Amino acid sequence: MSSIHKELKEAAALVRSGYQVAISGSMEMAPMALIRELIRADLTGLRLLCSGSVGLNADLLVGRGVVQSIELSHMMLGESGLAPRFRRLTEQGALRVLDHTCPGIASALTAGAMGIPFIPVQGMLGTDYLKVRDDFKLIADPYEPEQQIVVVPAITPDVTLFHAFQADTAGNVIASRYQNIMQLVQASRINIVTVEEVVEARQLDESKGVKIPAALLTAVVHAPYGAHPSACPDYYDVDRSAFQRYAQQARTQEGFEQYVQEQVLAYESHTEYVRHHVSEKERAVWGIA
């Protein structure tokens, strides 16, 4: 087994207070085991970067007071509605929110991966993004001087956290092809991934998604049900009742703190969490004790 394979606590310890942390995933493929481990670590001052849609993963960090600022385009709990802690803290002005667009974030990550300081983005002319983001600039198109275009700064996260389907013993990973994972890991300095299963070298099922080479990864963690209660397609479905319970409970700060105590801090490890939330029959399918 490659030295890139690590235990969950060891991998999560690579994240430090004050880091810019990139995540993705809302109702599926959210790196929930890593999120819970970060909460147990009592980090502070994180700058959260959300690629694509996020939900419970981001709302837990925001509600816990771990996040200093959040850059995002969309956050919801699916059919369970808006993310309650994000909404409340934003309304109170207690959280610095940097609005972006999905294609804007993807472009900024591409710039970060390429090592260039900024990149032009279509679709922002005539919008209020230039009013709320003073780091978005309007410049003359150098090839069509009579035209203007918006440029946004590159994004280079300190660390990216994501959940994936498989890893092999050499540390290569198969990830979802729907979450811009390759852009994230190429732009980030540290990349930590949890996976459902580990297979022998050269036995990855590349039909499942996109292959992320071990050279781009810092730590690979075998964490079955590491996306729970979000879904991991072909492994398990989203636990909609869990999202509904959170949406109800987290409407108040007291309810949120109770949720964190019961669903995160009550367990010393991801293994304990899985034993409590996943039936013995389901665990047996994947050989989990």
Coordinates of N, CA, C and O in Angstrom, one line a residue, residues 129-283:
Y129 N -22.8 41.5 -10.1 CA -21.5 41.0 -9.5 C -20.4 42.0 -9.4 O -19.6 42.0 -8.5
L130 N -20.4 42.9 -10.3 CA -19.4 44.0 -10.3 C -19.6 45.0 -9.2 O -18.7 45.7 -8.8
K131 N -20.8 45.0 -8.6 CA -21.1 45.8 -7.5 C -20.8 45.2 -6.1 O -20.4 45.9 -5.2
V132 N -20.9 43.9 -6.1 CA -20.7 43.2 -4.8 C -19.3 42.5 -4.7 O -18.9 42.1 -3.7
R133 N -18.6 42.5 -5.8 CA -17.2 41.9 -5.9 C -16.3 42.9 -6.4 O -16.2 43.1 -7.7
D134 N -15.6 43.7 -5.6 CA -14.7 44.7 -6.1 C -13.4 44.1 -6.7 O -12.6 44.8 -7.3
D135 N -13.2 42.7 -6.5 CA -12.1 42.1 -7.2 C -12.4 41.6 -8.5 O -11.5 41.0 -9.2
F136 N -13.7 41.7 -9.0 CA -14.0 41.4 -10.4 C -13.8 42.7 -11.2 O -14.3 43.8 -10.8
K137 N -13.1 42.7 -12.3 CA -12.7 43.9 -13.0 C -13.3 43.8 -14.4 O -13.4 42.8 -15.0
L138 N -13.7 45.0 -14.9 CA -14.1 45.2 -16.2 C -13.0 45.8 -17.1 O -12.5 46.9 -16.7
I139 N -12.6 45.1 -18.1 CA -11.5 45.6 -18.9 C -11.8 45.5 -20.4 O -12.8 44.9 -20.8
A140 N -11.0 46.3 -21.2 CA -11.2 46.2 -22.6 C -10.7 44.9 -23.2 O -9.6 44.4 -22.8
D141 N -11.5 44.3 -24.1 CA -11.0 43.1 -24.8 C -9.8 43.5 -25.6 O -9.9 44.3 -26.5
P142 N -8.7 42.9 -25.4 CA -7.5 43.3 -26.2 C -7.6 43.0 -27.7 O -6.8 43.6 -28.5
Y143 N -8.5 42.1 -28.0 CA -8.6 41.8 -29.4 C -9.8 42.5 -30.1 O -9.8 42.6 -31.3
E144 N -10.7 43.0 -29.3 CA -11.9 43.7 -29.8 C -12.0 44.9 -28.8 O -12.8 45.0 -27.9
P145 N -11.1 46.0 -29.0 CA -11.0 47.1 -28.0 C -12.4 47.8 -27.7 O -12.5 48.4 -26.7
E146 N -13.3 47.7 -28.7 CA -14.6 48.4 -28.4 C -15.5 47.5 -27.5 O -16.5 48.0 -27.1
Q147 N -15.1 46.3 -27.3 CA -15.8 45.4 -26.4 C -15.2 45.4 -25.0 O -14.0 45.6 -24.8
Q148 N -16.0 45.1 -24.0 CA -15.5 44.9 -22.6 C -15.8 43.5 -22.1 O -16.7 42.8 -22.6
I149 N -15.0 43.1 -21.2 CA -15.1 41.8 -20.6 C -14.8 41.8 -19.1 O -13.9 42.6 -18.7
V150 N -15.4 40.9 -18.4 CA -15.2 40.8 -16.9 C -14.0 39.8 -16.7 O -14.0 38.7 -17.3
V151 N -13.1 40.1 -15.9 CA -12.1 39.2 -15.4 C -12.2 38.9 -13.9 O -12.6 39.8 -13.2
V152 N -11.9 37.7 -13.5 CA -12.0 37.3 -12.1 C -10.6 36.8 -11.7 O -9.9 36.2 -12.5
P153 N -10.3 36.9 -10.4 CA -9.0 36.4 -10.0 C -8.9 34.9 -9.9 O -9.9 34.2 -9.7
A154 N -7.7 34.4 -10.1 CA -7.5 32.9 -10.0 C -7.8 32.5 -8.5 O -7.6 33.2 -7.6
I155 N -8.3 31.2 -8.4 CA -8.5 30.6 -7.1 C -7.5 29.5 -6.9 O -7.4 28.6 -7.7
T156 N -6.7 29.5 -5.8 CA -5.7 28.5 -5.5 C -5.9 28.1 -4.1 O -5.2 28.6 -3.2
P157 N -6.9 27.2 -3.8 CA -7.1 26.7 -2.4 C -5.9 26.1 -1.7 O -5.0 25.6 -2.4
D158 N -5.8 26.3 -0.4 CA -4.8 25.6 0.3 C -5.0 24.1 0.3 O -4.1 23.3 0.2
V159 N -6.3 23.7 0.4 CA -6.6 22.3 0.4 C -8.0 22.1 -0.2 O -8.9 22.9 -0.1
T160 N -8.1 21.0 -0.9 CA -9.4 20.5 -1.4 C -9.7 19.2 -0.7 O -8.9 18.3 -0.6
L161 N -11.0 19.1 -0.3 CA -11.5 17.9 0.3 C -12.6 17.3 -0.6 O -13.5 18.0 -1.1
F162 N -12.5 16.0 -1.0 CA -13.6 15.4 -1.8 C -13.8 14.0 -1.5 O -12.9 13.3 -0.9
H163 N -14.9 13.4 -1.9 CA -15.2 12.0 -1.7 C -15.2 11.4 -3.1 O -15.6 12.0 -4.1
A164 N -14.7 10.1 -3.2 CA -14.6 9.5 -4.5 C -15.0 8.0 -4.4 O -15.3 7.5 -3.3
F165 N -15.1 7.4 -5.5 CA -15.6 6.0 -5.6 C -14.5 5.0 -5.2 O -14.7 4.2 -4.2
Q166 N -13.4 5.0 -5.9 CA -12.4 4.0 -5.7 C -11.0 4.6 -5.6 O -10.7 5.7 -6.1
A167 N -10.1 3.9 -4.9 CA -8.6 4.2 -5.0 C -8.0 2.9 -5.2 O -8.5 1.8 -4.8
D168 N -6.8 2.9 -5.9 CA -6.0 1.7 -5.9 C -4.9 1.8 -4.9 O -4.7 2.8 -4.3
T169 N -4.1 0.7 -4.7 CA -3.1 0.6 -3.7 C -2.0 1.6 -4.0 O -1.2 2.0 -3.1
A170 N -1.9 2.1 -5.2 CA -0.9 3.1 -5.6 C -1.3 4.5 -5.3 O -0.5 5.4 -5.4
G171 N -2.6 4.7 -5.0 CA -3.1 6.0 -4.6 C -3.8 6.7 -5.7 O -4.3 7.9 -5.6
N172 N -4.0 6.1 -6.9 CA -4.8 6.7 -7.9 C -6.3 6.5 -7.6 O -6.7 5.6 -6.9
V173 N -7.1 7.5 -8.0 CA -8.5 7.6 -7.6 C -9.5 7.7 -8.8 O -9.1 8.4 -9.8
I174 N -10.7 7.1 -8.6 CA -11.8 7.4 -9.6 C -12.8 8.2 -8.9 O -13.4 7.8 -7.8
A175 N -13.0 9.5 -9.4 CA -13.9 10.4 -8.8 C -15.1 10.7 -9.7 O -15.1 10.4 -10.9
S176 N -16.1 11.4 -9.2 CA -17.2 11.8 -10.0 C -16.8 12.7 -11.1 O -16.0 13.6 -10.9
R177 N -17.4 12.5 -12.3 CA -17.1 13.4 -13.4 C -18.0 14.7 -13.4 O -17.9 15.5 -14.3
Y178 N -18.8 14.8 -12.4 CA -19.8 15.9 -12.4 C -19.4 17.1 -11.4 O -20.2 18.0 -11.2
Q179 N -18.2 17.1 -10.8 CA -17.9 18.0 -9.7 C -16.7 18.8 -9.9 O -16.1 19.4 -9.0
N180 N -16.1 18.9 -11.1 CA -14.9 19.7 -11.4 C -13.8 19.3 -10.5 O -12.9 20.1 -10.2
I181 N -13.7 18.0 -10.2 CA -12.6 17.6 -9.2 C -11.2 17.8 -9.8 O -10.3 18.2 -9.1
M182 N -11.1 17.5 -11.1 CA -9.7 17.6 -11.7 C -9.3 19.1 -11.6 O -8.1 19.4 -11.3
Q183 N -10.2 20.1 -11.8 CA -9.8 21.5 -11.7 C -9.4 21.8 -10.3 O -8.5 22.5 -10.0
L184 N -10.2 21.3 -9.3 CA -9.9 21.5 -7.9 C -8.6 21.0 -7.5 O -7.8 21.8 -6.9
V185 N -8.3 19.8 -7.8 CA -7.0 19.2 -7.3 C -5.8 19.9 -8.0 O -4.7 20.0 -7.5
Q186 N -6.0 20.3 -9.3 CA -4.9 20.9 -10.0 C -4.6 22.3 -9.5 O -3.5 22.8 -9.5
A187 N -5.6 23.0 -9.0 CA -5.5 24.3 -8.5 C -5.0 24.3 -7.0 O -4.5 25.4 -6.5
S188 N -5.2 23.2 -6.3 CA -5.0 23.2 -4.8 C -3.6 22.7 -4.5 O -2.9 22.0 -5.2
R189 N -3.1 23.2 -3.3 CA -1.8 22.8 -2.8 C -1.8 21.4 -2.1 O -0.9 20.6 -2.2
I190 N -2.9 21.2 -1.4 CA -3.1 19.9 -0.7 C -4.4 19.3 -1.1 O -5.4 20.0 -1.2
N191 N -4.4 18.0 -1.4 CA -5.7 17.3 -1.8 C -5.9 16.1 -1.0 O -5.1 15.2 -0.9
I192 N -7.1 16.0 -0.3 CA -7.4 14.9 0.6 C -8.7 14.3 0.1 O -9.7 15.0 -0.1
V193 N -8.7 13.0 -0.1 CA -9.9 12.3 -0.6 C -10.2 11.1 0.2 O -9.3 10.4 0.7
T194 N -11.5 10.9 0.5 CA -12.0 9.7 1.1 C -12.6 8.9 -0.1 O -13.2 9.4 -1.0
V195 N -12.5 7.5 0.1 CA -13.0 6.6 -1.0 C -13.8 5.5 -0.4 O -13.6 5.1 0.8
E196 N -14.7 5.0 -1.2 CA -15.6 3.9 -0.7 C -14.8 2.6 -0.7 O -15.0 1.7 0.2
E197 N -13.9 2.3 -1.6 CA -13.2 1.0 -1.6 C -11.8 1.2 -2.2 O -11.5 2.2 -3.0
V198 N -10.9 0.3 -1.8 CA -9.6 0.3 -2.3 C -9.4 -1.0 -3.1 O -9.7 -2.1 -2.5
V199 N -8.8 -0.9 -4.3 CA -8.6 -2.1 -5.1 C -7.1 -2.2 -5.4 O -6.3 -1.3 -5.1
E200 N -6.7 -3.3 -6.0 CA -5.3 -3.5 -6.3 C -4.9 -2.6 -7.5 O -5.7 -2.1 -8.2
A201 N -3.6 -2.4 -7.6 CA -3.1 -1.5 -8.6 C -3.6 -2.0 -10.0 O -3.6 -3.2 -10.3
R202 N -4.0 -1.0 -10.8 CA -4.4 -1.2 -12.2 C -5.8 -1.9 -12.3 O -6.1 -2.5 -13.3
Q203 N -6.5 -1.9 -11.1 CA -7.8 -2.6 -11.1 C -9.0 -1.6 -11.0 O -10.1 -1.9 -10.7
L204 N -8.7 -0.3 -11.1 CA -9.7 0.7 -11.0 C -10.7 0.6 -12.2 O -10.4 0.3 -13.3
D205 N -12.0 0.8 -11.8 CA -13.1 0.8 -12.8 C -13.2 2.2 -13.3 O -13.9 3.1 -12.8
E206 N -12.6 2.5 -14.5 CA -12.6 3.9 -15.0 C -13.9 4.2 -15.6 O -14.1 5.4 -16.0
S207 N -14.8 3.3 -15.8 CA -16.2 3.6 -16.3 C -17.0 4.4 -15.3 O -18.0 5.0 -15.6
K208 N -16.6 4.3 -14.0 CA -17.3 5.0 -12.9 C -17.2 6.5 -13.0 O -18.0 7.2 -12.5
G209 N -16.0 7.0 -13.5 CA -15.8 8.4 -13.4 C -14.5 8.8 -14.0 O -13.9 8.1 -14.8
V210 N -13.9 9.9 -13.5 CA -12.6 10.5 -14.0 C -11.5 10.0 -13.1 O -11.6 9.9 -11.9
K211 N -10.4 9.6 -13.7 CA -9.2 9.2 -12.9 C -8.4 10.3 -12.5 O -7.9 11.2 -13.3
I212 N -8.1 10.4 -11.2 CA -7.2 11.4 -10.6 C -5.9 10.7 -10.2 O -5.9 9.8 -9.4
P213 N -4.8 11.0 -10.9 CA -3.6 10.3 -10.6 C -3.0 10.6 -9.2 O -3.2 11.7 -8.6
A214 N -2.3 9.7 -8.6 CA -1.8 9.8 -7.3 C -0.9 11.0 -7.1 O -0.8 11.6 -6.0
A215 N -0.2 11.4 -8.2 CA 0.7 12.5 -8.2 C 0.1 13.8 -7.8 O 0.7 14.7 -7.3
L216 N -1.3 13.9 -8.0 CA -2.0 15.1 -7.6 C -2.6 15.1 -6.2 O -3.2 16.1 -5.8
L217 N -2.4 14.0 -5.5 CA -3.1 13.8 -4.3 C -2.1 13.8 -3.1 O -1.0 13.4 -3.3
T218 N -2.6 14.3 -2.0 CA -1.7 14.3 -0.8 C -2.1 13.2 0.2 O -1.2 12.6 0.8
A219 N -3.4 12.9 0.3 CA -3.8 11.8 1.2 C -5.0 11.1 0.7 O -6.0 11.8 0.2
V220 N -5.1 9.8 0.8 CA -6.2 9.0 0.3 C -6.6 8.2 1.6 O -5.8 7.5 2.2
V221 N -7.9 8.3 1.9 CA -8.5 7.6 3.1 C -9.6 6.6 2.7 O -10.5 7.0 2.0
H222 N -9.4 5.4 3.1 CA -10.5 4.4 2.9 C -11.6 4.7 3.9 O -11.4 4.4 5.1
A223 N -12.7 5.2 3.5 CA -13.8 5.6 4.4 C -15.1 5.2 3.8 O -15.8 6.1 3.2
P224 N -15.5 3.9 3.8 CA -16.8 3.5 3.3 C -17.9 4.3 4.0 O -17.9 4.6 5.2
Y225 N -18.9 4.7 3.2 CA -20.0 5.6 3.6 C -19.5 7.0 4.0 O -20.1 7.7 4.8
G226 N -18.4 7.4 3.4 CA -17.8 8.7 3.7 C -18.5 9.9 3.2 O -18.2 11.0 3.6
A227 N -19.5 9.6 2.4 CA -20.4 10.7 1.9 C -21.7 10.8 2.7 O -22.5 11.8 2.5
H228 N -22.0 9.8 3.5 CA -23.3 9.8 4.2 C -23.5 11.0 5.1 O -22.6 11.4 5.8
P229 N -24.7 11.6 5.1 CA -26.0 11.1 4.5 C -26.2 11.5 3.1 O -27.3 11.3 2.6
S230 N -25.3 12.1 2.4 CA -25.4 12.3 1.0 C -25.2 11.0 0.3 O -24.8 10.0 0.9
A231 N -25.5 11.0 -1.0 CA -25.4 9.7 -1.8 C -24.0 9.5 -2.3 O -23.3 10.5 -2.6
C232 N -23.7 8.2 -2.6 CA -22.6 7.9 -3.4 C -23.1 6.9 -4.5 O -23.4 5.7 -4.2
P233 N -23.4 7.4 -5.7 CA -24.1 6.6 -6.7 C -23.4 5.2 -6.9 O -22.2 5.1 -6.9
D234 N -24.2 4.2 -7.0 CA -23.8 2.8 -7.2 C -23.4 2.2 -5.9 O -23.1 1.0 -5.8
Y235 N -23.3 2.9 -4.8 CA -23.0 2.4 -3.5 C -24.2 2.6 -2.5 O -24.5 1.6 -1.8
Y236 N -24.7 3.8 -2.4 CA -25.8 4.0 -1.5 C -26.5 5.3 -1.9 O -25.9 6.2 -2.5
D237 N -27.8 5.4 -1.6 CA -28.6 6.5 -1.9 C -28.6 7.6 -0.9 O -28.1 7.3 0.3
V238 N -29.0 8.8 -1.2 CA -29.1 9.9 -0.2 C -30.1 9.5 0.9 O -31.2 8.9 0.6
D239 N -29.8 9.8 2.1 CA -30.7 9.6 3.3 C -31.5 10.9 3.4 O -31.1 11.8 4.1
R240 N -32.6 10.9 2.7 CA -33.5 12.2 2.7 C -34.0 12.5 4.1 O -34.2 13.7 4.4
S241 N -34.3 11.5 4.9 CA -34.9 11.8 6.2 C -33.8 12.5 7.1 O -34.2 13.3 7.9
A242 N -32.5 12.1 6.9 CA -31.5 12.8 7.6 C -31.4 14.3 7.3 O -31.2 15.1 8.2
F243 N -31.5 14.6 6.0 CA -31.5 16.0 5.6 C -32.7 16.7 6.1 O -32.6 17.9 6.6
Q244 N -33.9 16.1 6.1 CA -35.1 16.7 6.7 C -34.9 17.0 8.2 O -35.3 18.1 8.6
R245 N -34.4 16.0 8.9 CA -34.2 16.2 10.3 C -33.2 17.4 10.6 O -33.5 18.2 11.5
Y246 N -32.1 17.4 9.8 CA -31.2 18.5 10.0 C -31.9 19.9 9.7 O -31.7 20.9 10.5
A247 N -32.6 20.0 8.6 CA -33.3 21.2 8.2 C -34.2 21.7 9.3 O -34.3 22.9 9.6
Q248 N -34.9 20.8 10.0 CA -35.8 21.2 11.1 C -35.0 21.6 12.3 O -35.2 22.6 12.9
Q249 N -34.0 20.8 12.7 CA -33.3 21.0 13.9 C -32.4 22.2 13.9 O -32.3 22.9 14.9
A250 N -31.8 22.5 12.7 CA -30.9 23.6 12.7 C -31.5 24.9 12.4 O -30.8 25.9 12.2
R251 N -32.8 25.0 12.5 CA -33.5 26.3 12.4 C -33.1 27.2 13.6 O -33.1 28.5 13.4
T252 N -32.7 26.7 14.7 CA -32.3 27.4 15.9 C -30.8 27.1 16.2 O -30.4 26.0 15.9
Q253 N -30.1 28.0 16.8 CA -28.7 27.7 17.2 C -28.7 26.6 18.2 O -27.8 25.7 18.1
E254 N -29.7 26.5 19.1 CA -29.7 25.5 20.1 C -29.9 24.1 19.5 O -29.3 23.1 19.8
G255 N -30.8 24.1 18.5 CA -31.1 22.8 17.8 C -29.9 22.4 17.0 O -29.6 21.2 16.9
F256 N -29.2 23.3 16.4 CA -28.0 23.0 15.6 C -26.9 22.4 16.5 O -26.3 21.4 16.2
E257 N -26.7 23.1 17.7 CA -25.7 22.5 18.6 C -26.0 21.1 19.1 O -25.1 20.3 19.2
Q258 N -27.3 20.9 19.3 CA -27.7 19.6 19.7 C -27.4 18.6 18.6 O -26.9 17.4 18.8
Y259 N -27.7 19.0 17.3 CA -27.4 18.1 16.2 C -25.9 17.7 16.1 O -25.6 16.6 16.0
V260 N -25.1 18.8 16.2 CA -23.6 18.5 16.2 C -23.2 17.6 17.3 O -22.4 16.7 17.1
Q261 N -23.7 17.8 18.5 CA -23.4 16.9 19.6 C -23.8 15.5 19.3 O -23.0 14.5 19.5
E262 N -25.0 15.3 18.8 CA -25.5 14.0 18.6 C -25.0 13.2 17.4 O -24.8 12.0 17.4
Q263 N -24.7 14.0 16.3 CA -24.4 13.4 15.0 C -22.9 13.5 14.7 O -22.5 12.9 13.7
V264 N -22.1 14.3 15.4 CA -20.7 14.5 15.1 C -19.9 14.2 16.3 O -19.1 13.2 16.4
L265 N -20.0 15.0 17.4 CA -19.1 14.9 18.5 C -19.3 13.6 19.4 O -18.5 13.2 20.1
A266 N -20.5 13.0 19.2 CA -20.8 11.8 20.0 C -20.0 10.6 19.5 O -19.9 9.6 20.2
Y267 N -19.4 10.7 18.3 CA -18.6 9.6 17.7 C -17.1 10.0 17.7 O -16.8 11.1 17.2
E268 N -16.3 9.1 18.2 CA -14.9 9.4 18.2 C -14.2 9.1 16.8 O -13.1 9.6 16.5
S269 N -14.9 8.4 16.0 CA -14.4 8.0 14.7 C -15.5 7.8 13.7 O -16.7 7.7 14.0
H270 N -15.1 7.8 12.4 CA -16.0 7.6 11.3 C -16.6 6.2 11.4 O -17.8 6.0 11.1
T271 N -15.8 5.2 11.9 CA -16.3 3.8 12.0 C -17.5 3.8 13.0 O -18.5 3.1 12.7
E272 N -17.4 4.5 14.1 CA -18.5 4.5 15.1 C -19.7 5.2 14.4 O -20.8 4.7 14.6
Y273 N -19.5 6.2 13.7 CA -20.6 6.9 13.0 C -21.3 5.9 12.0 O -22.6 5.8 12.0
V274 N -20.6 5.1 11.2 CA -21.2 4.2 10.3 C -21.9 3.1 11.0 O -23.0 2.7 10.6
R275 N -21.3 2.6 12.1 CA -22.0 1.5 12.8 C -23.4 2.0 13.4 O -24.3 1.2 13.5
H276 N -23.5 3.2 13.7 CA -24.7 3.7 14.2 C -25.8 4.0 13.1 O -27.0 3.9 13.3
H277 N -25.3 4.5 12.0 CA -26.2 5.0 10.9 C -26.4 4.0 9.8 O -27.4 4.3 9.0
V278 N -25.7 3.0 9.7 CA -25.8 2.1 8.6 C -26.1 0.7 9.1 O -25.4 0.2 10.0
S279 N -27.1 0.0 8.6 CA -27.5 -1.3 9.1 C -26.5 -2.3 8.9 O -25.6 -2.2 8.0
E280 N -26.5 -3.3 9.7 CA -25.5 -4.4 9.7 C -25.6 -5.1 8.3 O -24.6 -5.5 7.7
K281 N -26.8 -5.2 7.8 CA -27.0 -5.9 6.5 C -26.3 -5.1 5.4 O -25.6 -5.6 4.5
E282 N -26.5 -3.7 5.4 CA -25.8 -2.9 4.4 C -24.3 -2.9 4.6 O -23.6 -2.9 3.6
R283 N -23.8 -2.9 5.8 CA -22.4 -2.9 6.0 C -21.8 -4.2 5.5 O -20.7 -4.2 5.0

